Amino acid sequence: MEQRTYNQYCATARTLDLVGERWTLLLIRELLTGPKRFGDLQTSLRGLGTGLLAARLKHLEREGLAQKITLPPPARTAAYALTEAGEELGPAILELARWGLKWAMGEPRVTDTFHPGWAVLGLRACFDPEAATGLRAVYEFRIDDEIFHARIDDGTIEALHGPAQHPDATVTTGTDAFLRLTGQGLTWAEAIESGAASASGDSEALRRLGGLFRMPTPHTRRADQASS
């Protein structure tokens, strides 16, 4: 597959030459939360055909943004992981996510898919370091069949797929309730009080959970929509 180029000696254009093709940034989004097998990527990126997925992965390998690895035991299977250059795209992806939460999300479309695991990056994008000052806690989130966790360490966050070894607090809910939580229609306290979510663990960690993540207030992009 021939790689297209803007033919501009410009850092922005050169970057888009590498990651501007359709699906490429979403592949990087997936790999930012840890190595993934080919099948994992197929599951998360519904609509991306097998051939195009293979081509995009080869492109990322060829350009030094991703590499093949073997997962440690017990998996011992082939997977893809970001290189140092690929990992350094993380802040740009998070800024795109923050912009999208403010300017692009709106209501879900009928054709939209959603995987709770995408919230791993969302936790990083919406994390409020000031609200986490002095807090050291590990939160485990169980959203239907998906499990991920966040480690808070005095204003910093590490969010990863999979269960935590020793969570201080565990939150369990379904996908529908989780979407309402992330869409500002429901607070953690309301979800727990109504039974839409359950929580267990350290009371102080649970008390501070609601303030750790701040969703941007949605804005409209068009002046005529704002005034109507």
Tab-separated table of C-alpha atoms in Angstrom:
chain	number	residue	atom	x	y	z
A	1	MET	CA	0.000	0.000	0.000
A	2	GLU	CA	1.533	3.263	-1.150
A	3	GLN	CA	2.055	5.770	1.630
A	4	ARG	CA	0.647	9.190	0.877
A	5	THR	CA	2.532	12.324	1.799
A	6	TYR	CA	1.844	16.032	2.044
A	7	ASN	CA	5.316	16.763	0.606
A	8	GLN	CA	5.820	19.583	3.083
A	9	TYR	CA	8.950	20.182	5.128
A	10	CYS	CA	6.895	20.896	8.234
A	11	ALA	CA	6.813	18.989	11.533
A	12	THR	CA	3.008	18.851	11.585
A	13	ALA	CA	2.830	17.602	7.998
A	14	ARG	CA	5.568	15.027	8.580
A	15	THR	CA	3.728	13.740	11.644
A	16	LEU	CA	0.479	13.448	9.691
A	17	ASP	CA	2.377	11.589	6.975
A	18	LEU	CA	3.054	8.958	9.658
A	19	VAL	CA	-0.195	8.834	11.625
A	20	GLY	CA	-2.806	10.678	9.569
A	21	GLU	CA	-4.254	7.711	7.679
A	22	ARG	CA	-7.661	6.424	8.807
A	23	TRP	CA	-7.498	3.999	11.800
A	24	THR	CA	-3.823	4.703	12.527
A	25	LEU	CA	-4.385	6.974	15.524
A	26	LEU	CA	-7.006	4.584	16.884
A	27	LEU	CA	-4.479	1.748	16.680
A	28	ILE	CA	-2.057	3.893	18.652
A	29	ARG	CA	-4.857	4.648	21.132
A	30	GLU	CA	-5.322	0.926	21.692
A	31	LEU	CA	-1.608	0.266	22.149
A	32	LEU	CA	-1.148	3.165	24.568
A	33	THR	CA	-2.862	1.061	27.231
A	34	GLY	CA	-0.516	-1.885	26.768
A	35	PRO	CA	0.444	-4.590	24.248
A	36	LYS	CA	-2.404	-6.100	22.244
A	37	ARG	CA	-2.758	-9.262	20.193
A	38	PHE	CA	-4.040	-9.048	16.636
A	39	GLY	CA	-7.398	-10.473	17.751
A	40	ASP	CA	-7.662	-7.946	20.597
A	41	LEU	CA	-7.282	-5.129	18.079
A	42	GLN	CA	-9.903	-6.660	15.790
A	43	THR	CA	-12.365	-6.829	18.690
A	44	SER	CA	-11.807	-3.215	19.740
A	45	LEU	CA	-11.797	-1.760	16.234
A	46	ARG	CA	-14.971	-3.116	14.700
A	47	GLY	CA	-15.190	-2.055	11.069
A	48	LEU	CA	-11.451	-2.328	10.446
A	49	GLY	CA	-10.982	-5.278	8.116
A	50	THR	CA	-8.308	-7.905	8.677
A	51	GLY	CA	-6.289	-6.865	5.636
A	52	LEU	CA	-6.286	-3.167	6.472
A	53	LEU	CA	-5.444	-3.893	10.123
A	54	ALA	CA	-2.434	-5.929	9.012
A	55	ALA	CA	-1.385	-3.160	6.632
A	56	ARG	CA	-1.674	-0.459	9.297
A	57	LEU	CA	0.342	-2.545	11.767
A	58	LYS	CA	3.055	-3.123	9.163
A	59	HIS	CA	3.130	0.620	8.541
A	60	LEU	CA	3.575	1.338	12.257
A	61	GLU	CA	6.354	-1.253	12.428
A	62	ARG	CA	8.074	0.068	9.335
A	63	GLU	CA	8.011	3.635	10.657
A	64	GLY	CA	9.339	2.640	14.091
A	65	LEU	CA	6.156	3.395	16.026
A	66	ALA	CA	5.227	-0.192	16.977
A	67	GLN	CA	6.961	-3.535	17.290
A	68	LYS	CA	6.088	-7.209	17.641
A	69	ILE	CA	6.676	-8.749	21.048
A	70	THR	CA	5.879	-12.002	22.868
A	71	LEU	CA	3.623	-11.622	25.873
A	72	PRO	CA	5.025	-12.992	29.141
A	73	PRO	CA	3.697	-16.197	30.723
A	74	PRO	CA	1.087	-17.521	30.916
A	75	ALA	CA	0.016	-16.008	27.569
A	76	ARG	CA	3.286	-16.481	25.599
A	77	THR	CA	1.580	-15.238	22.421
A	78	ALA	CA	2.592	-12.696	19.795
A	79	ALA	CA	1.401	-9.145	20.304
A	80	TYR	CA	2.083	-5.573	19.257
A	81	ALA	CA	3.488	-2.832	21.481
A	82	LEU	CA	4.463	0.785	20.954
A	83	THR	CA	8.086	1.822	20.675
A	84	GLU	CA	9.449	4.839	22.545
A	85	ALA	CA	8.461	7.044	19.587
A	86	GLY	CA	4.953	5.588	19.607
A	87	GLU	CA	4.573	6.060	23.358
A	88	GLU	CA	5.480	9.737	22.999
A	89	LEU	CA	2.318	10.241	20.945
A	90	GLY	CA	0.391	9.641	24.180
A	91	PRO	CA	0.029	13.307	25.223
A	92	ALA	CA	-1.223	14.228	21.748
A	93	ILE	CA	-3.843	11.448	21.867
A	94	LEU	CA	-4.970	12.589	25.318
A	95	GLU	CA	-5.315	16.185	24.117
A	96	LEU	CA	-7.427	14.983	21.191
A	97	ALA	CA	-9.594	13.081	23.676
A	98	ARG	CA	-10.035	16.163	25.876
A	99	TRP	CA	-10.941	18.268	22.848
A	100	GLY	CA	-13.405	15.621	21.713
A	101	LEU	CA	-15.108	15.444	25.111
A	102	LYS	CA	-15.652	19.207	24.980
A	103	TRP	CA	-16.394	19.781	21.294
A	104	ALA	CA	-17.265	16.524	19.529
A	105	MET	CA	-19.010	13.857	21.601
A	106	GLY	CA	-22.694	14.728	21.804
A	107	GLU	CA	-25.165	11.865	22.158
A	108	PRO	CA	-24.292	8.324	21.007
A	109	ARG	CA	-25.437	7.451	17.483
A	110	VAL	CA	-27.370	4.258	16.836
A	111	THR	CA	-24.454	2.885	14.829
A	112	ASP	CA	-21.835	3.699	17.503
A	113	THR	CA	-20.011	0.944	19.347
A	114	PHE	CA	-18.574	1.384	22.830
A	115	HIS	CA	-16.066	-0.636	24.813
A	116	PRO	CA	-15.741	0.216	28.521
A	117	GLY	CA	-12.017	-0.484	28.201
A	118	TRP	CA	-11.656	2.705	26.171
A	119	ALA	CA	-12.171	4.499	29.479
A	120	VAL	CA	-8.613	3.575	30.484
A	121	LEU	CA	-7.349	6.489	28.402
A	122	GLY	CA	-10.406	8.486	29.395
A	123	LEU	CA	-9.366	8.254	33.043
A	124	ARG	CA	-6.002	9.747	32.120
A	125	ALA	CA	-7.587	12.458	29.972
A	126	CYS	CA	-10.040	13.569	32.684
A	127	PHE	CA	-7.750	13.160	35.693
A	128	ASP	CA	-7.463	16.200	37.978
A	129	PRO	CA	-3.985	16.165	39.586
A	130	GLU	CA	-4.878	18.828	42.161
A	131	ALA	CA	-7.813	16.764	43.410
A	132	ALA	CA	-5.443	13.839	43.956
A	133	THR	CA	-2.912	15.732	46.066
A	134	GLY	CA	-1.806	13.541	48.960
A	135	LEU	CA	-3.848	10.549	47.786
A	136	ARG	CA	-2.274	7.140	47.259
A	137	ALA	CA	-4.835	4.560	46.252
A	138	VAL	CA	-5.561	1.898	43.669
A	139	TYR	CA	-9.051	1.787	42.172
A	140	GLU	CA	-10.388	-1.237	40.302
A	141	PHE	CA	-13.298	-0.753	37.897
A	142	ARG	CA	-15.465	-3.680	36.806
A	143	ILE	CA	-17.706	-2.669	33.919
A	144	ASP	CA	-19.695	-5.730	32.825
A	145	ASP	CA	-17.013	-8.148	31.571
A	146	GLU	CA	-14.177	-5.614	31.404
A	147	ILE	CA	-11.802	-4.859	34.266
A	148	PHE	CA	-9.263	-2.052	34.485
A	149	HIS	CA	-7.619	-0.138	37.282
A	150	ALA	CA	-6.072	3.202	38.133
A	151	ARG	CA	-3.174	3.796	40.498
A	152	ILE	CA	-3.189	7.275	42.040
A	153	ASP	CA	0.035	8.501	43.605
A	154	ASP	CA	-0.070	12.059	44.966
A	155	GLY	CA	-1.285	13.854	41.854
A	156	THR	CA	-0.233	11.319	39.232
A	157	ILE	CA	-2.185	8.499	37.596
A	158	GLU	CA	-1.360	5.211	35.939
A	159	ALA	CA	-4.390	3.552	34.316
A	160	LEU	CA	-4.129	0.057	32.847
A	161	HIS	CA	-6.262	-2.804	31.598
A	162	GLY	CA	-6.755	-5.808	33.855
A	163	PRO	CA	-7.383	-6.272	37.580
A	164	ALA	CA	-5.303	-4.635	40.289
A	165	GLN	CA	-3.261	-6.871	42.563
A	166	HIS	CA	-4.317	-5.123	45.760
A	167	PRO	CA	-7.081	-2.564	45.080
A	168	ASP	CA	-7.958	-0.129	47.820
A	169	ALA	CA	-11.421	0.362	46.339
A	170	THR	CA	-13.501	-1.519	43.777
A	171	VAL	CA	-16.369	-0.120	41.733
A	172	THR	CA	-18.757	-2.381	39.814
A	173	THR	CA	-21.371	-1.216	37.310
A	174	GLY	CA	-22.847	-1.933	33.886
A	175	THR	CA	-22.051	-0.305	30.569
A	176	ASP	CA	-25.260	1.763	30.422
A	177	ALA	CA	-24.715	3.252	33.876
A	178	PHE	CA	-21.053	3.829	33.096
A	179	LEU	CA	-21.982	5.814	29.983
A	180	ARG	CA	-24.278	7.972	32.098
A	181	LEU	CA	-21.464	8.492	34.580
A	182	THR	CA	-19.063	9.607	31.873
A	183	GLY	CA	-21.716	11.730	30.163
A	184	GLN	CA	-22.362	13.861	33.248
A	185	GLY	CA	-25.918	12.565	33.644
A	186	LEU	CA	-25.074	10.592	36.776
A	187	THR	CA	-22.656	11.022	39.669
A	188	TRP	CA	-20.863	8.184	41.437
A	189	ALA	CA	-22.836	8.924	44.600
A	190	GLU	CA	-26.153	8.819	42.717
A	191	ALA	CA	-25.166	5.598	40.925
A	192	ILE	CA	-24.284	3.878	44.188
A	193	GLU	CA	-27.365	5.196	46.014
A	194	SER	CA	-29.678	4.041	43.204
A	195	GLY	CA	-28.045	0.621	42.921
A	196	ALA	CA	-26.753	1.265	39.400
A	197	ALA	CA	-23.252	0.794	40.811
A	198	SER	CA	-21.724	-0.790	43.881
A	199	ALA	CA	-18.509	0.079	45.664
A	200	SER	CA	-16.364	-1.516	48.328
A	201	GLY	CA	-13.049	-0.848	50.004
A	202	ASP	CA	-11.362	2.014	51.810
A	203	SER	CA	-13.897	4.680	52.749
A	204	GLU	CA	-11.496	7.603	52.242
A	205	ALA	CA	-10.497	6.381	48.784
A	206	LEU	CA	-14.167	6.024	47.838
A	207	ARG	CA	-15.010	9.453	49.237
A	208	ARG	CA	-12.390	11.101	47.041
A	209	LEU	CA	-13.208	9.143	43.887
A	210	GLY	CA	-15.911	11.519	42.657
A	211	GLY	CA	-13.528	14.479	42.530
A	212	LEU	CA	-10.612	12.784	40.793
A	213	PHE	CA	-11.999	12.890	37.266
A	214	ARG	CA	-13.528	15.987	35.696
A	215	MET	CA	-15.348	15.783	32.379
A	216	PRO	CA	-15.112	18.937	30.257
A	217	THR	CA	-18.400	20.784	29.869
A	218	PRO	CA	-19.754	20.032	26.367
A	219	HIS	CA	-19.716	22.977	23.946
A	220	THR	CA	-21.313	23.456	20.574
A	221	ARG	CA	-19.060	24.199	17.606
A	222	ARG	CA	-21.536	26.395	15.715
A	223	ALA	CA	-22.809	29.779	16.825
A	224	ASP	CA	-26.278	29.190	15.340
A	225	GLN	CA	-26.669	25.996	17.389
A	226	ALA	CA	-25.577	27.769	20.566
A	227	SER	CA	-28.229	30.463	20.166
A	228	SER	CA	-31.096	28.187	19.123
